[in-house]
Short mmCIF file of C-alpha atoms in Angstrom, two decimals:
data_model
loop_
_atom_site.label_atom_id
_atom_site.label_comp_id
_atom_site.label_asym_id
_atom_site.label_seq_id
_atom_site.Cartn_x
_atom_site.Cartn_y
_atom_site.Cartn_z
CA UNK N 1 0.00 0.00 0.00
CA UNK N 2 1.34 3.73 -0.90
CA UNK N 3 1.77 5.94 2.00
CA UNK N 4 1.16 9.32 1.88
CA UNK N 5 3.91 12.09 3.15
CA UNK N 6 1.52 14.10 5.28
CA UNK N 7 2.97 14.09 8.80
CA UNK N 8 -0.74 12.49 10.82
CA UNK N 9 0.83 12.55 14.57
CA UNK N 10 3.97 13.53 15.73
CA UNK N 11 4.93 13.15 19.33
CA UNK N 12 7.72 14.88 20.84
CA UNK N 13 9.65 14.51 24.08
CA UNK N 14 6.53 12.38 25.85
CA UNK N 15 6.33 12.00 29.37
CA UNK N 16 4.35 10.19 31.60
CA UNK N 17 5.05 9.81 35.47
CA UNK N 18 2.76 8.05 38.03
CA UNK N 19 3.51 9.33 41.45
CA UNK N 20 3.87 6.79 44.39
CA UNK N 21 1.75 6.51 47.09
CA UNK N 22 2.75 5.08 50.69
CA UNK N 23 6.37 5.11 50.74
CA UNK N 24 8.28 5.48 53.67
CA UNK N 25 11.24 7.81 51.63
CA UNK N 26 10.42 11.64 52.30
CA UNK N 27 11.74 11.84 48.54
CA UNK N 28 8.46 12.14 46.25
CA UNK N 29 9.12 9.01 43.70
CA UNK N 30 7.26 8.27 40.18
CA UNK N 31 6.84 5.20 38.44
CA UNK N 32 8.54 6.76 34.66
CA UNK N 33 6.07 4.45 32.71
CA UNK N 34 6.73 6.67 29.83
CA UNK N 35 9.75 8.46 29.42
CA UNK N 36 11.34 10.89 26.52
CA UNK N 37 9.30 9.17 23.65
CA UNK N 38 9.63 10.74 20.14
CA UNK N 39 7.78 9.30 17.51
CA UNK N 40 6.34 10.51 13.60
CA UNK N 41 3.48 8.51 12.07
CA UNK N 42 2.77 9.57 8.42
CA UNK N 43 -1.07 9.62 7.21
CA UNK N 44 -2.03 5.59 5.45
CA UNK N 45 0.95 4.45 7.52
CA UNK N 46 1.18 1.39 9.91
CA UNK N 47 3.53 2.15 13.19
CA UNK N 48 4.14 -1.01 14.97
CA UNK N 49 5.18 -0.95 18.81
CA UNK N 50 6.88 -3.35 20.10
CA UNK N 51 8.26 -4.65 23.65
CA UNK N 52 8.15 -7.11 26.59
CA UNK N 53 5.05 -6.57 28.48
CA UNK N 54 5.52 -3.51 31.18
CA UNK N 55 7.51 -1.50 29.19
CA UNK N 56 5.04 0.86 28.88
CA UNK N 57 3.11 0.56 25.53
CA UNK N 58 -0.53 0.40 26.26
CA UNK N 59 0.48 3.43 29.08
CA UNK N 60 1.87 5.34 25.80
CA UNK N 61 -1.30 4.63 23.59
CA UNK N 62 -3.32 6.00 26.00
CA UNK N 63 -1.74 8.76 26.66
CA UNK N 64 -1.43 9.72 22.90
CA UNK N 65 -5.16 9.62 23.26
CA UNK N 66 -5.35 11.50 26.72
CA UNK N 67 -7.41 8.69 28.29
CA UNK N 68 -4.60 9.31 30.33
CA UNK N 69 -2.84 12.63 31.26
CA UNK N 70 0.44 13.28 30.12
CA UNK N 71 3.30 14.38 32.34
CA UNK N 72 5.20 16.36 29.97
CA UNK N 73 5.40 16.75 26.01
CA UNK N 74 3.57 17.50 23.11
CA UNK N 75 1.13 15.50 21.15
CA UNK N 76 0.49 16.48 17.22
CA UNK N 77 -2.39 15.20 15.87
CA UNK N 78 -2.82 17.06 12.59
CA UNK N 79 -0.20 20.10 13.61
CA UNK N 80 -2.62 20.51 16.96
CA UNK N 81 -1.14 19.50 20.43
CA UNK N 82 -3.71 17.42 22.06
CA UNK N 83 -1.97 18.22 25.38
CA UNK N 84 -3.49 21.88 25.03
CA UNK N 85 -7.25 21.21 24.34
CA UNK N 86 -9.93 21.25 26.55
CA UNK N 87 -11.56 18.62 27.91
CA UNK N 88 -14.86 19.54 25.85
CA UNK N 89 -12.32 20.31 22.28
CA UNK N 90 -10.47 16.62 22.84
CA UNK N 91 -13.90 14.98 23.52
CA UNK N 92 -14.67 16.06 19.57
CA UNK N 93 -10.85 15.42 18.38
CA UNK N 94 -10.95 12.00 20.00
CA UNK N 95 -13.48 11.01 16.83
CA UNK N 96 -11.04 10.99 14.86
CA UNK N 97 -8.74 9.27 16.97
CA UNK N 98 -9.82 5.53 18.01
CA UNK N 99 -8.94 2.69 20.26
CA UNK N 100 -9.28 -1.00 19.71
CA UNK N 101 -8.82 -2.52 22.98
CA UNK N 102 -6.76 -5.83 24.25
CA UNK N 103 -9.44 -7.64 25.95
CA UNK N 104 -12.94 -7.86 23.34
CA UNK N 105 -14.44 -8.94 26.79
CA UNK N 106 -13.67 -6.21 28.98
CA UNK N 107 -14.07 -3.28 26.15
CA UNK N 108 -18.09 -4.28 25.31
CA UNK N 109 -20.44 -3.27 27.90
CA UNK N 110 -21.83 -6.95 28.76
CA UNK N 111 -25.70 -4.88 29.13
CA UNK N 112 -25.99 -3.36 25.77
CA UNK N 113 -27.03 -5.07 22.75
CA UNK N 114 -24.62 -4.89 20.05
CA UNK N 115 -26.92 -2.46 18.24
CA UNK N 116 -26.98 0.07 20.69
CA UNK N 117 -23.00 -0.49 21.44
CA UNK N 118 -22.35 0.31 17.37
CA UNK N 119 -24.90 3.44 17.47
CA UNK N 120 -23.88 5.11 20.35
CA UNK N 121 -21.02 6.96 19.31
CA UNK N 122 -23.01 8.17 16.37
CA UNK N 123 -25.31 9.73 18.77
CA UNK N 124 -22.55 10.92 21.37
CA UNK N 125 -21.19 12.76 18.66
CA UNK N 126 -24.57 13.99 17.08
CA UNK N 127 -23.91 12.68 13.21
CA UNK N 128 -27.11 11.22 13.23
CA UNK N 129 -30.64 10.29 14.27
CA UNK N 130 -31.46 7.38 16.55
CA UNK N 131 -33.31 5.46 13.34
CA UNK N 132 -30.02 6.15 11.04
CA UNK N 133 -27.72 4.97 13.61
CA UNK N 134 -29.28 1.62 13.83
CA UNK N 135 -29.06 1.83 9.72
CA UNK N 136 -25.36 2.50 10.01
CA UNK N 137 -24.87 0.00 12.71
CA UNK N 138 -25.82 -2.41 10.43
CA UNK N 139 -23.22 -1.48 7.63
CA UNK N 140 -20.41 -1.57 10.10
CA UNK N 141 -21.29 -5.20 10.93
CA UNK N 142 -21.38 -5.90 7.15
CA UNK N 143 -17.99 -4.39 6.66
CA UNK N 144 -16.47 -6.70 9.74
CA UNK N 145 -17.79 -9.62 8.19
CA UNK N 146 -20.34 -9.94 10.74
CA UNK N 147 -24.60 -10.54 9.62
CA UNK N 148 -27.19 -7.28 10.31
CA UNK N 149 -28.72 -10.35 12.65
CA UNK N 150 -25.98 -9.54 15.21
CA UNK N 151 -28.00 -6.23 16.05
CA UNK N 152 -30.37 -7.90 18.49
CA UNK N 153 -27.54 -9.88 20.38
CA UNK N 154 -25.50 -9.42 23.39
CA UNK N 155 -21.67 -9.65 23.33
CA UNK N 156 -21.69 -12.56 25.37
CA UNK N 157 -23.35 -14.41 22.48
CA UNK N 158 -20.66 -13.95 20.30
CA UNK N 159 -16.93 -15.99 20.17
CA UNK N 160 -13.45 -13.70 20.97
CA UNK N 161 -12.91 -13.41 17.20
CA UNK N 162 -16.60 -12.10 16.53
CA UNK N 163 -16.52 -9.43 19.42
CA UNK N 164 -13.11 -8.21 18.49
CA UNK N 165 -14.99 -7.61 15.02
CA UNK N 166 -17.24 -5.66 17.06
CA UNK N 167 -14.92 -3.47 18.62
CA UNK N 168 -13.17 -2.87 15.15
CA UNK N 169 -16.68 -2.15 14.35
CA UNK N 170 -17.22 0.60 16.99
CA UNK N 171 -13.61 1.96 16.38
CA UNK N 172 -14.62 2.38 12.46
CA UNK N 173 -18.30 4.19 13.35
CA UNK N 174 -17.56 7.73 13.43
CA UNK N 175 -14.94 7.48 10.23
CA UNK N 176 -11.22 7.92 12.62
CA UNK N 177 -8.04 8.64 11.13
CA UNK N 178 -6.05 7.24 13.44
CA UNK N 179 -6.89 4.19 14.71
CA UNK N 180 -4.65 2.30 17.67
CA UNK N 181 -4.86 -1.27 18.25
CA UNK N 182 -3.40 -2.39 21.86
CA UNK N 183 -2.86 -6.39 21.97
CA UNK N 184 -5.64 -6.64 19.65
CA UNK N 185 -5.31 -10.18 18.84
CA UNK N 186 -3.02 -11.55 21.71
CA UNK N 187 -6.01 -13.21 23.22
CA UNK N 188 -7.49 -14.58 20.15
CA UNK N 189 -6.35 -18.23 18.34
CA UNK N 190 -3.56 -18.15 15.82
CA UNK N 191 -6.15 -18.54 12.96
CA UNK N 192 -8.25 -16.25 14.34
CA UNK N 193 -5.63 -13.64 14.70
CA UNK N 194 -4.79 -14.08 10.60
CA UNK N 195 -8.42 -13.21 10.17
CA UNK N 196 -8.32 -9.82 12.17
CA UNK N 197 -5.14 -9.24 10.32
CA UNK N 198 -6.56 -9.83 7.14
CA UNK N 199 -9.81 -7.50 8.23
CA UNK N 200 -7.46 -4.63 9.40
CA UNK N 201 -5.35 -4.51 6.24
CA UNK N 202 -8.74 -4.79 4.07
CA UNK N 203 -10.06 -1.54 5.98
CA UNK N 204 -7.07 0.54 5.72
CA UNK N 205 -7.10 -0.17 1.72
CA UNK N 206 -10.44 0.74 1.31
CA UNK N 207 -10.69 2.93 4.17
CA UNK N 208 -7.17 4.85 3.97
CA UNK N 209 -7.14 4.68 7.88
CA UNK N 210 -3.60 4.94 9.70
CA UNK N 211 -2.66 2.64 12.53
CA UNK N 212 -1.14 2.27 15.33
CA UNK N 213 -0.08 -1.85 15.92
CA UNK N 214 1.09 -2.43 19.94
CA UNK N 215 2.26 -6.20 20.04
CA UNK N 216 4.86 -7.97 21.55
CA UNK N 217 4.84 -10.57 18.49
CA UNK N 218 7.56 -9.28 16.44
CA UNK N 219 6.06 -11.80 13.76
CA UNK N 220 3.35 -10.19 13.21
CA UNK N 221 4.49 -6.60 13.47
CA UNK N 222 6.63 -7.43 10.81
CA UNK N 223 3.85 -8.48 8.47
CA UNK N 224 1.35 -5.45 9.29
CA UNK N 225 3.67 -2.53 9.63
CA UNK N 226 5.32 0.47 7.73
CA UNK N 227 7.58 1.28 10.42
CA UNK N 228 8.45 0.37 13.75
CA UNK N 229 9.27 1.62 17.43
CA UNK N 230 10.71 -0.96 19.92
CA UNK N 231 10.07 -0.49 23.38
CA UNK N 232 12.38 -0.80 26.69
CA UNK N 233 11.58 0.79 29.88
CA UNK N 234 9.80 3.61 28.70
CA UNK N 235 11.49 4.76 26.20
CA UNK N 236 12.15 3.71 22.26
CA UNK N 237 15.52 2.72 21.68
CA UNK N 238 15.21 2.10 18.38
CA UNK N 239 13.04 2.95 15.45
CA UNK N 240 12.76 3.45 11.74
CA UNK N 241 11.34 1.38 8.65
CA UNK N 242 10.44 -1.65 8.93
CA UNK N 243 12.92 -2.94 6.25
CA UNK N 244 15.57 -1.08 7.93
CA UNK N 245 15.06 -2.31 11.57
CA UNK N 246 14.33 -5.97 10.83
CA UNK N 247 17.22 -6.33 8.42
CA UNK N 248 19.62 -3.89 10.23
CA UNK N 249 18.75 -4.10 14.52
CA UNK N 250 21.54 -2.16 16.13
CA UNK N 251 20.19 -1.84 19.92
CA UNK N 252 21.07 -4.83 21.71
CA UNK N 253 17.68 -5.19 23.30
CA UNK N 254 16.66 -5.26 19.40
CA UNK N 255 18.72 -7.58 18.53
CA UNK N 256 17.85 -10.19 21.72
CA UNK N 257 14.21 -10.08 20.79
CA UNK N 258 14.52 -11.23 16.83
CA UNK N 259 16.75 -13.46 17.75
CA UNK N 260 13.66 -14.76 20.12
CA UNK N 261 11.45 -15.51 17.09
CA UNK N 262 10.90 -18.93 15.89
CA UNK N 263 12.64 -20.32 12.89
CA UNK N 264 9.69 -21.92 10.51
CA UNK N 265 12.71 -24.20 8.79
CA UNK N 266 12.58 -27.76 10.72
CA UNK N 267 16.05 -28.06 12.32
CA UNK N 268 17.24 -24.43 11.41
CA UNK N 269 20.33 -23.22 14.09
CA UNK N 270 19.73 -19.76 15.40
CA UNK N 271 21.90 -17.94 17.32
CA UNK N 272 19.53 -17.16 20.26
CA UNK N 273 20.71 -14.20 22.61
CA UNK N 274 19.74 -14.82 26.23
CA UNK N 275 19.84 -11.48 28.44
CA UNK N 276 20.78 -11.84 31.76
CA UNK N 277 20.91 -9.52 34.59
CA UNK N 278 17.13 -8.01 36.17
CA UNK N 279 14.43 -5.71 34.65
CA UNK N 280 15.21 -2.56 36.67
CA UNK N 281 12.52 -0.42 38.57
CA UNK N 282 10.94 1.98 36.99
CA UNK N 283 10.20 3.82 39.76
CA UNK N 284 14.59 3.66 40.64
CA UNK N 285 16.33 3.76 36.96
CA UNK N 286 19.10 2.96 36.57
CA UNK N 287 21.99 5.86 36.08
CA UNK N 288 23.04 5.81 32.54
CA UNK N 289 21.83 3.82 29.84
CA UNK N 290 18.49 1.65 31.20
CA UNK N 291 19.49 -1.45 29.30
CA UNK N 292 22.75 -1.39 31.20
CA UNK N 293 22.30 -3.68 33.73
CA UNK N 294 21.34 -6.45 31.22
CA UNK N 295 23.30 -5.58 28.33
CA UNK N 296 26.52 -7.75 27.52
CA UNK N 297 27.86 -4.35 25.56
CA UNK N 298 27.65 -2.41 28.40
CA UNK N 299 30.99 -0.50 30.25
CA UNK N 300 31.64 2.54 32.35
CA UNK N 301 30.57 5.05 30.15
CA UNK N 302 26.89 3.12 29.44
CA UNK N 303 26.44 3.21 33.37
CA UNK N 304 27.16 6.97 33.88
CA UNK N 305 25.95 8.49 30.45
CA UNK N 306 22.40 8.48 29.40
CA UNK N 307 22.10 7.69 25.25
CA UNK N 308 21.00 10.06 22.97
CA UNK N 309 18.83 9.39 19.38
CA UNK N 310 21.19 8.65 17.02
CA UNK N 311 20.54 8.52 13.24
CA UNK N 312 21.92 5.11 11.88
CA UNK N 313 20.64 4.97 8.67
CA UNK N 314 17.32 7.08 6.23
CA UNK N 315 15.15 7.76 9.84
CA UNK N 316 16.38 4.61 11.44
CA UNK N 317 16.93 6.04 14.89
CA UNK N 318 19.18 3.82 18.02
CA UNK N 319 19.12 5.06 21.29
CA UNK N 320 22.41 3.30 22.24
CA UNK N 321 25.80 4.93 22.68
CA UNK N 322 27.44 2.49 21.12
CA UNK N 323 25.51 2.85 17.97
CA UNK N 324 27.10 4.87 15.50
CA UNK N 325 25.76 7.87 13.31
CA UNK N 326 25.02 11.19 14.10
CA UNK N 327 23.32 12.09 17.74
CA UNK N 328 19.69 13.89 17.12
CA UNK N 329 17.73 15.81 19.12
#
């Protein structure tokens, strides 16, 4: 699929601390789950996100969409900071800006029929009547592969696969630009997961929608996306094209996860890199470099200076000071 140039959402400098509560320290401490994130997704584009779970994805979804408050930084959405608006001038912006949840359990209200679930955003945001809604609700179930007969039924009449079809569904109702998908098919069957794929990439052909892809499947981030961002600790230490990252890792922690990936040749050797060393605090960080403690690169200088961006190739970006290239902002 061609990608347009149009700069979508940029974020810059992102920050999200969650102060902690009930510690005996008369130093006020934070848990960073977000910390110095930079990141440019280009309108039609797919930006993947990748990481080990608590490094702080879903934490920096949300707060691209303000569900949660951000710390510090800017959002762009459009050459608008979202960290400005109002809470009345995001409600409106957040149309155009949608979620697809992890859990297709948790995210549908259990008491609404799937009608009214579909419809309601159309009337929340006042596109439509009550009788048109229903009309549109019905299209939207069409275009998820999903029978006008659903209308009548509750979610918990319908299989994992079906309801995350629903909460596509939703996401697609009021026509988004942006729409981020957190985990949306870790908790679905493999074969199950190729058919939300397959739905996703179907929509943003006909659709020209631009997505955000949060997995910790490295697989299938390489499949769906344009470009990627991989996760550790809070911050990205490495990002760029897809092409360029998978063929070309040059953070460590990069590097250790594809090397995690399964080989589909029967008896293929793979040099597997096993990190040692403990996942540090958040809340106590380490000085220096955050992958230092687990890194087998790592020396004096990684534990006493924190890394910089550093261009390593066309907008492939490392966040390692061992890296190479020319240090960004």
């Amino acid at each position: 699929m061609e990608t347009n140039s149009e700069v979508l959402l940029e974020v810059r400098h992102l920050r999200k601390w969650f102060p902690v509560s009930g510690s005996f320290s008369k130093e006020k401490k934070y848990v960073k789950a977000v910390e110095d994130v930079n990141l440019t997704l280009r309108k039609g584009e797919t930006l993947g996100i990748v990481g080990e779970s608590g490094c702080g994805k879903s934490t920096l979804a949300r707060v691209i969409l303000r569900l949660i408050e951000p710390t510090e930084g800017e959002i762009l959405f459009k050459g608008q900071n979202l960290a400005s608006l109002s809470a009345e001038e995001m409600r409106k912006t957040r149309r155009y800006m949608q979620m697809v949840f992890q859990d297709p359990y948790a995210s549908l209200n259990p008491r609404m029929k799937v009608g009214n679930i579909l419809g309601e955003p159309y009337l929340i945001h006042g596109i439509c009547s009550p009788k048109e809604a229903r009309d549109k609700a019905a299209q939207l179930l069409e275009m998820v592969g999903l029978g006008s007969d659903s209308l009548k039924k509750y979610p918990h009449e319908f299989s994992g696969g079906q309801r995350q079809r629903i909460c596509i569904a939703r996401a697609l109702a009021v026509n988004p630009d942006i729409i981020i998908c957190d985990e949306c098919v870790s908790a679905l069957d493999v074969s199950i997961q190729a058919q939300i794929i397959n739905l996703l990439e179907k929509l943003q052909q006909e659709l020209g929608l631009t997505l955000i892809f949060i997995s910790h499947d490295l697989r299938i981030v390489q499949h769906v996306s344009t470009s990627v961002a991989v996760m550790y600790l809070g911050q990205v230490v490495e990002s760029g094209p897809k092409k360029e990252v998978f063929a070309h890792p040059t953070h460590p922690y990069t590097r250790a996860l594809l090397s995690a990936v399964p080989v589909a040749v029967p008896g293929a050797e793979k040099n597997r890199i096993v990190l040692k060393g403990e996942l540090p605090s958040p809340i106590d960080r380490p000085e220096g470099c955050g992958f230092c403690t687990r890194c087998a690169l790592a020396d004096d200088v990684c534990r006493k200076e924190s890394p910089g961006n550093y261009l390593v190739g066309q907008e492939h970006i490392c966040r390692c000071l061992k890296a190479g290239g020319t240090l960004g902002e």
